[in-house]
Amino acid sequence: MKKFEQYPISLTNSLSGKKEVFKPIHPGFVGMYVCGPTVYNNVHLGNVRTFLTFDVVSRYFRFLEYKVRYVRNITDVGHLENDADEGEDKIAKKARLEQLEPMEVVKHYTEGFHEVMRQFNILPPSIEPSATGHIVEQIEITKNLLDKGLAYESNGSVYFNVRKYNQENHYGILSGRNIEELMESGRELDNQDEKREKIDFALWKKASPYHIMRWPSPWGEGFPGWHLECTVMSTKYLGETFDIHGGGMDLKFPHHECEIAQGKAATGKTPVNYWLHSNMLTVNGQKMSKSLGNSFLPSELFAGTHSLLDRGYGPMAVRFFMLQSHYSSTLDFSNEALQAAEKGFKKLINSTNLLKKMDPAGSSAINQAADTELSRLTKECYFTMSDDFNTAKTLAVLFEMSGRINDMKAGTLPLESLSHNTFNEFKNTYLGFMENVLGLKEEEEQNSEILNGTIGLLIDLRKKAKADKNFSLSDKIRDDLKKLGVQIKDGKDGEMTFSFD
Ligand code: AMP
Ligand code: ZN
């Protein structure tokens, strides 16, 4: 019997708003798609929370012995500054401002993203497709929608006809809206607009003469719409209907709503069975976002160099901090919460280290009550994670287990009083949930608290040296750190970050 048969998963499906028992399309196989980053700047800690959520979800499916195909894309074209199909393409804009080729921007930030994922022990997906690698498929689906009369061309761009789609379907099914409501909100169209109605969205956009990212199409040179790329890449690798689609809560509307409409319109099938949305990381109750100016980079977090931080924290302590709340709740950042998380994380890691050195002793005098208690805790880990991936409750169970591990070490719960079987299952479950499911391992030496704190201190001294116009000292700090493999980068407004070469 596979573990997933023993511990069926229930999850909150954003489509129904209810907890449902997960039933995969193909027995024993999970197909999951998560919207990846738009690679035009560095990922901030809020983005990390979303990717961490789905890392744990995919890890747990694998732990339960499902075969998982996890697709997470790279958005390297088509994401405009504004959700209403207005503004510049984010990557093209960055390339223009920095006088780079768009693909230089894409490569730089994709590598930075991968490094951050590695630091937080977020595993790579099975497939990481990019939007620019799927232009042909995006043109094909646009043609298909035009043929079906569900899209129209206007001045070299193509838009999805939401009202027509809505005659036989419900546009707004995921986000609980309807088109009448949507028609009342937002900017009114003027005679400059290409769209027939403001609820329509772009499948293909005509490239203006200065636009640098462009491809030939039946409608002239242009580039694909952001929503379309996810429909194309998810269905190409997972099928016209697949199991799970995830992303941050802020993508529910319009991005995911449009994906449902396009997919259904193109194939006649409901594209996704379960929608999972992770909630936002907030700062003083406000969503962490670059545009609000309340975001910070992982490197600033490790070094403690951002004004919101009292000191630096290692990535594993931060991972633990995020796992302490359920993915569907908002999580507010604070120094106090990080400090508490660091303590909690160390406690659990100490138990990991102790347990690794323990072997079952076994004897004829088994303490039945203790044996039963350990078996209960072992099962409880599975029950809590299978209950909508409740990492918060799972950590609470691991704390209880950690208490028993300390008792074993102290001799108040002698190993001889536990059966081989119970002890082995207890050990495998504790280590399996810590390392494989929650991805919590010892902080890497490189990112250790002391090292990060020391670099943070040197950065502060360098800022002071610069402010005092002591440039020989500020250069010395930069150059000496470089010799040690620590690269200091000067940002705007005197901000400094670092990376390991
Ligand atoms: P973006 O590159 O802006 O499209 O964002 C990448 C992912 O990060 C998306 O799934 C967003 O929903 C998610 N995200 C953005 N800001 C936050 C935040 N403050 N907390 C959690 N997730 C976020
Ligand atoms: Zn997407």
Coordinates of C-alpha atoms and ligand atoms in Angstrom, one line a residue:
M1 CA 0.0 0.0 0.0
K2 CA 1.4 3.4 -1.0
K3 CA 1.5 6.1 1.6
F4 CA -1.0 8.3 -0.3
E5 CA -3.6 5.6 0.1
Q6 CA -3.0 5.6 3.8
Y7 CA -3.0 9.3 4.2
P8 CA -5.4 10.9 1.7
I9 CA -4.9 14.7 1.2
S10 CA -7.6 17.2 1.6
L11 CA -7.0 20.7 0.2
T12 CA -8.8 24.0 -0.1
N13 CA -9.8 24.4 -3.7
S14 CA -10.1 28.1 -4.5
L15 CA -12.6 27.2 -7.2
S16 CA -15.2 25.8 -4.8
G17 CA -13.8 27.7 -1.7
K18 CA -14.1 24.4 0.1
K19 CA -11.8 21.7 1.4
E20 CA -11.9 18.7 -0.9
V21 CA -10.3 15.3 -0.9
F22 CA -7.6 15.3 -3.6
K23 CA -8.2 12.8 -6.4
P24 CA -5.6 12.8 -9.1
I25 CA -6.6 12.4 -12.8
H26 CA -4.0 9.6 -13.2
P27 CA -3.7 7.3 -10.2
G28 CA -0.4 7.9 -8.4
F29 CA 0.6 10.9 -10.5
V30 CA 0.3 14.6 -9.7
G31 CA 0.5 17.3 -12.4
M32 CA 1.1 20.7 -10.9
Y33 CA 1.7 24.1 -12.4
V34 CA 2.8 27.2 -10.5
C35 CA 3.2 30.7 -12.0
G36 CA 6.9 31.6 -11.8
P37 CA 8.6 34.9 -11.5
T38 CA 8.7 37.7 -14.0
V39 CA 12.5 38.0 -14.3
Y40 CA 13.0 41.8 -14.5
N41 CA 14.2 42.3 -10.9
N42 CA 15.4 40.5 -7.9
V43 CA 12.8 38.4 -6.0
H44 CA 11.9 39.8 -2.6
L45 CA 11.0 37.9 0.5
G46 CA 7.2 37.9 -0.4
N47 CA 7.9 36.1 -3.7
V48 CA 9.9 33.6 -1.7
R49 CA 6.9 32.8 0.5
T50 CA 4.8 31.7 -2.5
F51 CA 7.5 29.5 -4.1
L52 CA 8.2 28.0 -0.7
T53 CA 4.6 27.1 -0.2
F54 CA 4.5 25.1 -3.5
D55 CA 7.9 23.6 -2.8
V56 CA 6.5 22.0 0.4
V57 CA 3.3 21.0 -1.5
S58 CA 5.3 19.2 -4.2
R59 CA 7.7 17.7 -1.6
Y60 CA 4.8 16.3 0.4
F61 CA 3.2 14.7 -2.6
R62 CA 6.5 13.0 -3.4
F63 CA 6.9 11.9 0.2
L64 CA 3.5 10.2 0.0
E65 CA 5.0 8.3 -3.0
Y66 CA 3.1 10.1 -5.7
K67 CA 5.0 10.7 -8.9
V68 CA 5.0 14.4 -9.4
R69 CA 5.5 16.6 -12.5
Y70 CA 5.9 20.1 -11.2
V71 CA 6.0 22.8 -13.9
R72 CA 7.0 26.3 -12.8
N73 CA 7.5 28.8 -15.6
I74 CA 9.8 31.8 -16.1
T75 CA 7.9 34.9 -17.4
D76 CA 10.3 36.5 -19.8
V77 CA 7.9 38.4 -22.0
G78 CA 4.3 39.8 -21.9
H79 CA 3.9 40.9 -18.3
L80 CA 2.9 44.5 -18.6
E81 CA 3.2 47.1 -15.9
N82 CA -0.5 47.2 -15.5
D83 CA -3.0 44.4 -15.4
A84 CA -5.4 46.2 -17.7
D85 CA -3.1 45.6 -20.7
E86 CA -1.6 49.0 -20.4
G87 CA 2.0 50.1 -19.8
E88 CA 5.2 48.7 -21.0
D89 CA 6.4 45.1 -20.9
K90 CA 8.4 44.9 -17.6
I91 CA 11.4 43.2 -19.2
A92 CA 11.5 45.3 -22.3
K93 CA 11.3 48.4 -20.0
K94 CA 14.2 47.2 -17.9
A95 CA 16.3 46.4 -21.0
R96 CA 15.6 49.9 -22.4
L97 CA 16.5 51.6 -19.2
E98 CA 19.7 49.6 -18.7
Q99 CA 20.6 49.5 -22.3
L100 CA 20.7 45.8 -22.4
E101 CA 19.4 43.1 -24.6
P102 CA 16.1 41.8 -23.0
M103 CA 17.7 38.3 -22.8
E104 CA 20.6 39.8 -20.8
V105 CA 18.0 41.0 -18.3
V106 CA 16.3 37.6 -18.3
K107 CA 19.5 35.7 -17.8
H108 CA 20.7 37.9 -15.0
Y109 CA 17.5 37.7 -13.0
T110 CA 16.8 34.1 -13.7
E111 CA 20.2 33.2 -12.2
G112 CA 19.6 35.4 -9.2
F113 CA 16.2 33.7 -8.7
H114 CA 17.8 30.3 -8.9
E115 CA 20.4 31.2 -6.3
V116 CA 17.7 32.5 -3.9
M117 CA 15.7 29.3 -4.4
R118 CA 18.9 27.3 -3.6
Q119 CA 19.6 29.3 -0.5
F120 CA 16.1 28.6 0.9
N121 CA 16.4 24.9 -0.1
I122 CA 13.5 25.3 -2.5
L123 CA 13.9 22.4 -5.0
P124 CA 13.9 23.0 -8.7
P125 CA 10.7 22.1 -10.5
S126 CA 10.6 19.2 -12.9
I127 CA 10.2 21.5 -15.9
E128 CA 10.9 25.3 -16.0
P129 CA 9.7 26.5 -19.4
S130 CA 9.9 30.1 -20.5
A131 CA 7.3 32.2 -22.3
T132 CA 9.7 33.2 -25.1
G133 CA 10.3 29.5 -25.8
H134 CA 6.6 29.0 -26.6
I135 CA 5.7 31.8 -29.0
V136 CA 4.6 29.4 -31.7
E137 CA 2.1 27.7 -29.4
Q138 CA 0.8 31.0 -28.2
I139 CA 0.1 32.1 -31.8
E140 CA -1.6 28.8 -32.5
I141 CA -4.0 29.1 -29.6
T142 CA -4.7 32.7 -30.5
K143 CA -5.7 31.5 -34.1
N144 CA -7.8 28.8 -32.5
L145 CA -9.7 31.4 -30.4
L146 CA -10.2 33.7 -33.4
D147 CA -11.5 30.7 -35.5
K148 CA -14.0 29.9 -32.7
G149 CA -15.2 33.5 -32.7
L150 CA -14.1 34.0 -29.1
A151 CA -11.4 36.6 -29.9
Y152 CA -11.1 39.5 -32.3
E153 CA -8.3 41.4 -34.0
S154 CA -8.0 45.1 -33.5
N155 CA -5.2 47.2 -35.0
G156 CA -2.7 44.3 -35.0
S157 CA -3.6 43.1 -31.5
V158 CA -5.9 40.3 -30.6
Y159 CA -8.3 40.4 -27.6
F160 CA -10.4 37.7 -25.9
N161 CA -14.1 38.4 -26.1
V162 CA -15.1 38.0 -22.5
R163 CA -18.8 38.8 -23.0
K164 CA -19.1 36.1 -25.8
Y165 CA -17.4 33.6 -23.6
N166 CA -19.6 34.4 -20.7
Q167 CA -22.7 33.5 -22.7
E168 CA -22.0 29.9 -22.1
N169 CA -19.5 30.0 -19.3
H170 CA -19.0 32.0 -16.1
Y171 CA -16.2 34.5 -16.4
G172 CA -15.4 35.2 -12.7
I173 CA -15.9 31.7 -11.5
L174 CA -12.6 31.6 -9.6
S175 CA -12.6 35.1 -8.1
G176 CA -16.4 35.2 -7.4
R177 CA -17.1 38.1 -9.7
N178 CA -19.4 38.6 -12.6
I179 CA -19.0 40.8 -15.7
E180 CA -21.7 43.3 -14.7
E181 CA -19.7 44.1 -11.6
L182 CA -16.4 44.2 -13.6
M183 CA -18.0 46.6 -16.1
E184 CA -18.7 49.0 -13.3
S185 CA -15.1 49.2 -12.1
G186 CA -11.9 50.4 -13.7
R187 CA -11.2 53.0 -16.3
E188 CA -13.7 53.6 -19.0
L189 CA -12.5 53.0 -22.6
D190 CA -12.0 55.9 -24.9
N191 CA -11.9 56.1 -28.6
Q192 CA -8.1 55.4 -28.6
D193 CA -8.7 51.9 -27.2
E194 CA -8.3 48.8 -29.3
K195 CA -10.6 46.7 -27.0
R196 CA -14.3 46.5 -27.6
E197 CA -15.0 46.3 -23.9
K198 CA -12.9 47.0 -20.9
I199 CA -13.3 43.4 -19.6
D200 CA -11.6 42.0 -22.7
F201 CA -8.0 41.0 -22.3
A202 CA -5.0 40.8 -24.7
L203 CA -3.9 37.5 -26.2
W204 CA -1.5 39.1 -28.6
K205 CA -0.2 42.7 -28.5
K206 CA 1.0 44.7 -31.5
A207 CA 4.6 45.9 -30.9
S208 CA 5.0 49.7 -31.2
P209 CA 8.0 50.8 -33.3
Y210 CA 10.2 51.3 -30.2
H211 CA 9.2 47.9 -28.6
I212 CA 12.3 45.7 -28.6
M213 CA 10.7 42.2 -27.9
R214 CA 8.8 41.3 -31.0
W215 CA 7.9 38.2 -33.1
P216 CA 6.2 37.9 -36.5
S217 CA 2.6 36.7 -36.4
P218 CA -0.4 36.6 -38.8
W219 CA -1.4 40.0 -37.2
G220 CA 1.9 41.7 -37.8
E221 CA 4.9 42.0 -35.4
G222 CA 4.0 41.7 -31.7
F223 CA 4.3 39.8 -28.5
P224 CA 2.1 37.4 -26.5
G225 CA -0.2 38.4 -23.6
W226 CA 0.9 37.3 -20.1
H227 CA -2.1 35.1 -19.3
L228 CA -1.7 33.2 -22.5
E229 CA 1.8 31.9 -21.7
C230 CA 0.6 30.0 -18.6
T231 CA -2.3 28.4 -20.5
V232 CA 0.1 27.3 -23.2
M233 CA 2.9 26.0 -21.0
S234 CA 0.6 24.3 -18.4
T235 CA -1.4 22.4 -21.0
K236 CA 1.7 21.5 -23.2
Y237 CA 3.4 19.7 -20.3
L238 CA 0.5 18.6 -18.2
G239 CA -2.5 18.1 -20.5
E240 CA -5.7 20.0 -21.3
T241 CA -7.0 19.2 -17.9
F242 CA -4.5 18.8 -15.1
D243 CA -4.6 18.4 -11.3
I244 CA -3.3 21.5 -9.5
H245 CA -2.6 25.1 -10.4
G246 CA -1.0 27.3 -7.9
G247 CA 0.3 30.8 -7.4
G248 CA 0.0 33.8 -5.0
M249 CA -3.4 35.0 -4.0
D250 CA -2.9 38.3 -6.0
L251 CA -2.8 36.3 -9.2
K252 CA -6.4 35.0 -8.8
F253 CA -7.7 37.9 -10.7
P254 CA -7.3 38.7 -13.5
H255 CA -4.4 36.3 -14.3
H256 CA -5.9 32.9 -13.3
E257 CA -9.5 33.9 -14.2
C258 CA -8.2 34.6 -17.7
E259 CA -6.3 31.3 -17.8
I260 CA -9.5 29.4 -17.1
A261 CA -11.5 31.4 -19.8
Q262 CA -8.8 30.9 -22.5
G263 CA -8.3 27.2 -21.7
K264 CA -12.0 26.4 -21.6
A265 CA -12.6 28.4 -24.8
A266 CA -9.7 26.7 -26.6
T267 CA -10.4 23.1 -25.7
G268 CA -13.9 23.0 -24.3
K269 CA -12.5 21.4 -21.1
T270 CA -12.0 22.8 -17.6
P271 CA -8.3 23.3 -17.5
V272 CA -7.6 22.8 -13.8
N273 CA -9.2 20.6 -11.1
Y274 CA -7.8 22.2 -8.0
W275 CA -6.6 25.8 -7.7
L276 CA -4.4 26.5 -4.7
H277 CA -3.5 30.1 -3.7
S278 CA -1.0 31.1 -1.1
N279 CA -1.5 34.2 0.9
M280 CA 0.7 37.2 1.1
L281 CA 3.7 38.1 3.2
T282 CA 2.9 41.5 4.7
V283 CA 4.8 44.2 6.5
N284 CA 2.7 46.0 9.1
G285 CA -0.4 44.5 7.5
Q286 CA 0.5 45.7 4.0
K287 CA 1.4 43.3 1.2
M288 CA 5.2 43.2 0.7
S289 CA 5.8 44.6 -2.7
K290 CA 8.6 46.4 -4.6
S291 CA 6.2 49.1 -5.7
L292 CA 5.1 49.9 -2.1
G293 CA 8.7 50.2 -1.1
N294 CA 8.3 47.8 1.9
S295 CA 10.1 44.9 0.3
F296 CA 13.6 43.6 1.0
L297 CA 15.9 41.2 -0.7
P298 CA 17.0 37.8 0.8
S299 CA 20.6 39.1 0.7
E300 CA 19.5 42.1 2.9
L301 CA 17.8 39.7 5.2
F302 CA 20.8 37.5 5.6
A303 CA 23.1 40.5 6.3
G304 CA 20.5 42.4 8.3
T305 CA 21.3 45.5 6.3
H306 CA 17.7 46.7 5.6
S307 CA 16.3 49.4 7.9
L308 CA 13.3 47.1 8.8
L309 CA 15.7 44.5 10.3
D310 CA 17.4 44.5 13.7
R311 CA 20.0 42.0 12.5
G312 CA 20.6 39.2 10.0
Y313 CA 18.9 35.8 9.9
G314 CA 19.8 32.6 8.1
P315 CA 17.6 31.2 5.3
M316 CA 16.6 28.1 7.3
A317 CA 15.3 30.2 10.2
V318 CA 13.3 32.3 7.7
R319 CA 12.0 29.1 6.1
F320 CA 10.9 27.9 9.5
F321 CA 9.3 31.3 10.2
M322 CA 7.2 31.0 7.0
L323 CA 6.2 27.4 7.7
Q324 CA 4.9 28.4 11.1
S325 CA 1.7 29.8 9.5
H326 CA -0.7 28.0 7.2
Y327 CA -0.2 29.0 3.5
S328 CA -3.8 30.4 3.3
S329 CA -3.2 32.9 6.0
T330 CA -1.4 36.2 5.7
L331 CA 2.0 36.2 7.4
D332 CA 3.2 39.5 8.9
F333 CA 6.9 40.0 9.0
S334 CA 8.5 41.2 12.3
N335 CA 11.9 41.0 14.0
E336 CA 10.4 39.4 17.1
A337 CA 8.7 36.6 15.1
L338 CA 12.0 36.0 13.3
Q339 CA 13.9 35.8 16.6
A340 CA 11.3 33.3 18.0
A341 CA 11.5 31.3 14.7
E342 CA 15.3 31.1 14.9
K343 CA 15.0 29.7 18.5
G344 CA 12.4 27.2 17.5
F345 CA 14.3 26.1 14.4
K346 CA 17.4 25.5 16.5
K347 CA 15.5 23.3 18.9
L348 CA 14.2 21.1 16.1
I349 CA 17.6 20.9 14.4
N350 CA 19.2 19.9 17.7
S351 CA 16.7 17.0 17.9
T352 CA 17.5 16.1 14.3
N353 CA 21.2 15.8 15.2
L354 CA 20.5 13.8 18.4
L355 CA 18.1 11.5 16.7
K356 CA 20.5 10.7 13.9
K357 CA 22.9 9.3 16.4
M358 CA 20.3 7.1 18.1
D359 CA 19.6 3.5 17.3
P360 CA 16.9 1.2 18.6
A361 CA 18.0 -0.7 21.6
G362 CA 14.9 -2.9 22.2
S363 CA 14.4 -5.3 25.1
S364 CA 11.6 -7.5 26.4
A365 CA 10.4 -4.8 28.8
I366 CA 8.5 -2.5 26.4
N367 CA 6.8 0.5 28.0
Q368 CA 3.4 0.2 26.2
A369 CA 2.2 3.6 27.1
A370 CA 5.3 5.3 25.7
D371 CA 5.3 3.1 22.7
T372 CA 1.7 4.0 21.9
E373 CA 2.4 7.7 22.4
L374 CA 5.3 7.6 19.9
S375 CA 3.2 5.8 17.3
R376 CA 0.5 8.4 17.7
L377 CA 2.9 11.3 17.1
T378 CA 4.3 9.5 14.1
K379 CA 0.8 9.2 12.5
E380 CA -0.1 12.7 13.6
C381 CA 2.6 14.2 11.3
Y382 CA 0.9 12.7 8.3
F383 CA -2.6 13.7 9.4
T384 CA -1.6 17.3 9.9
M385 CA 0.2 17.6 6.6
S386 CA -2.6 15.7 4.8
D387 CA -5.0 18.2 6.2
D388 CA -4.5 21.0 3.6
F389 CA -0.7 21.0 4.0
N390 CA -0.9 22.4 7.5
T391 CA 2.8 23.0 8.2
A392 CA 1.9 25.0 11.3
K393 CA 0.3 22.0 13.0
T394 CA 3.0 19.7 11.7
L395 CA 5.6 21.8 13.3
A396 CA 3.7 21.7 16.6
V397 CA 3.8 17.8 16.4
L398 CA 7.5 17.9 15.6
F399 CA 8.0 20.0 18.8
E400 CA 6.2 17.3 20.8
M401 CA 8.5 14.7 19.2
S402 CA 11.5 16.9 19.9
G403 CA 10.5 16.8 23.6
R404 CA 10.4 12.9 23.5
I405 CA 13.8 12.9 21.7
N406 CA 15.2 15.0 24.6
D407 CA 13.7 12.5 27.1
M408 CA 15.5 9.7 25.2
K409 CA 18.7 11.6 25.4
A410 CA 18.3 12.3 29.1
G411 CA 17.4 8.7 29.8
T412 CA 14.0 9.5 31.2
L413 CA 12.6 7.7 28.1
P414 CA 15.1 4.8 27.7
L415 CA 15.5 3.5 24.2
E416 CA 15.4 0.0 25.7
S417 CA 11.8 0.6 26.7
L418 CA 10.7 1.1 23.0
S419 CA 10.1 -1.5 20.4
H420 CA 12.4 -1.5 17.3
N421 CA 9.5 -0.9 15.0
T422 CA 8.0 2.0 16.9
F423 CA 11.4 3.7 17.3
N424 CA 12.4 3.2 13.7
E425 CA 9.1 4.7 12.4
F426 CA 9.4 7.5 14.8
K427 CA 12.9 8.3 13.7
N428 CA 12.2 8.0 10.0
T429 CA 9.1 10.2 10.3
Y430 CA 10.8 12.9 12.3
L431 CA 13.8 13.0 10.0
G432 CA 11.6 12.6 6.9
F433 CA 9.3 15.5 7.8
M434 CA 12.1 17.8 8.8
E435 CA 14.4 17.2 5.9
N436 CA 12.3 15.9 3.0
V437 CA 8.8 17.5 3.6
L438 CA 9.6 20.8 5.3
G439 CA 13.1 21.0 3.8
L440 CA 14.6 22.1 7.1
K441 CA 18.3 21.4 7.3
E442 CA 21.3 22.8 9.2
E443 CA 22.1 26.4 8.1
E444 CA 24.9 26.3 5.5
E445 CA 28.2 27.5 6.9
Q446 CA 28.3 30.2 4.2
N447 CA 25.0 31.6 5.3
S448 CA 25.5 31.1 9.0
E449 CA 24.2 33.7 11.4
I450 CA 27.7 34.8 12.5
L451 CA 29.1 35.1 9.0
N452 CA 26.1 37.1 7.8
G453 CA 26.1 39.3 10.8
T454 CA 29.8 40.0 10.4
I455 CA 29.4 40.9 6.7
G456 CA 26.5 43.1 7.7
L457 CA 28.7 44.8 10.3
L458 CA 31.4 45.4 7.6
I459 CA 28.8 46.8 5.3
D460 CA 27.6 49.2 8.0
L461 CA 31.2 50.3 8.5
R462 CA 31.6 50.8 4.8
K463 CA 28.5 52.9 4.6
K464 CA 29.9 55.0 7.5
A465 CA 33.3 55.3 5.8
K466 CA 31.6 56.5 2.6
A467 CA 29.5 59.0 4.5
D468 CA 32.7 60.3 6.1
K469 CA 34.3 60.5 2.6
N470 CA 36.9 58.0 3.8
F471 CA 37.0 56.3 0.4
S472 CA 40.3 54.5 0.9
L473 CA 38.7 52.6 3.8
S474 CA 35.4 51.9 2.0
D475 CA 37.4 50.6 -1.0
K476 CA 39.6 48.5 1.3
I477 CA 36.5 46.8 2.9
R478 CA 35.1 46.1 -0.6
D479 CA 38.3 44.8 -2.0
D480 CA 39.3 42.7 1.0
L481 CA 35.9 41.1 1.1
K482 CA 36.1 40.4 -2.6
K483 CA 39.4 38.5 -2.1
L484 CA 37.5 36.4 0.4
G485 CA 34.8 35.6 -2.2
V486 CA 32.3 38.1 -0.9
Q487 CA 31.0 40.5 -3.5
I488 CA 29.5 43.8 -2.3
K489 CA 27.1 45.5 -4.7
D490 CA 26.3 49.2 -4.5
G491 CA 22.7 49.9 -5.2
K492 CA 20.7 53.1 -5.5
D493 CA 20.4 55.4 -2.5
G494 CA 23.5 54.0 -0.8
E495 CA 21.9 50.6 -0.4
M496 CA 24.5 47.7 -0.3
T497 CA 23.9 44.0 -0.8
F498 CA 26.3 41.1 -1.0
S499 CA 26.7 37.8 -2.6
F500 CA 29.1 34.9 -2.4
D501 CA 31.2 34.4 -5.6
Ligands
AMP1 P1 5.7 38.3 -9.8 O1 7.1 38.0 -10.2 O2 5.5 39.7 -9.3 O3 4.7 37.9 -10.8 O4 5.5 37.4 -8.5 C1 5.9 36.1 -8.4 C2 5.0 35.4 -7.4 O5 5.2 35.9 -6.1 C3 3.5 35.4 -7.7 O6 3.0 34.1 -7.5 C4 3.0 36.4 -6.7 O7 1.7 36.1 -6.3 C5 3.9 36.2 -5.5 N1 4.0 37.3 -4.6 C6 4.2 38.6 -4.8 N2 4.2 39.4 -3.7 C7 4.0 38.5 -2.7 C8 3.9 38.7 -1.2 N3 4.0 39.9 -0.7 N4 3.7 37.6 -0.5 C9 3.6 36.4 -1.1 N5 3.7 36.1 -2.4 C10 3.9 37.2 -3.2
ZN2 ZN 0.8 32.4 -14.7

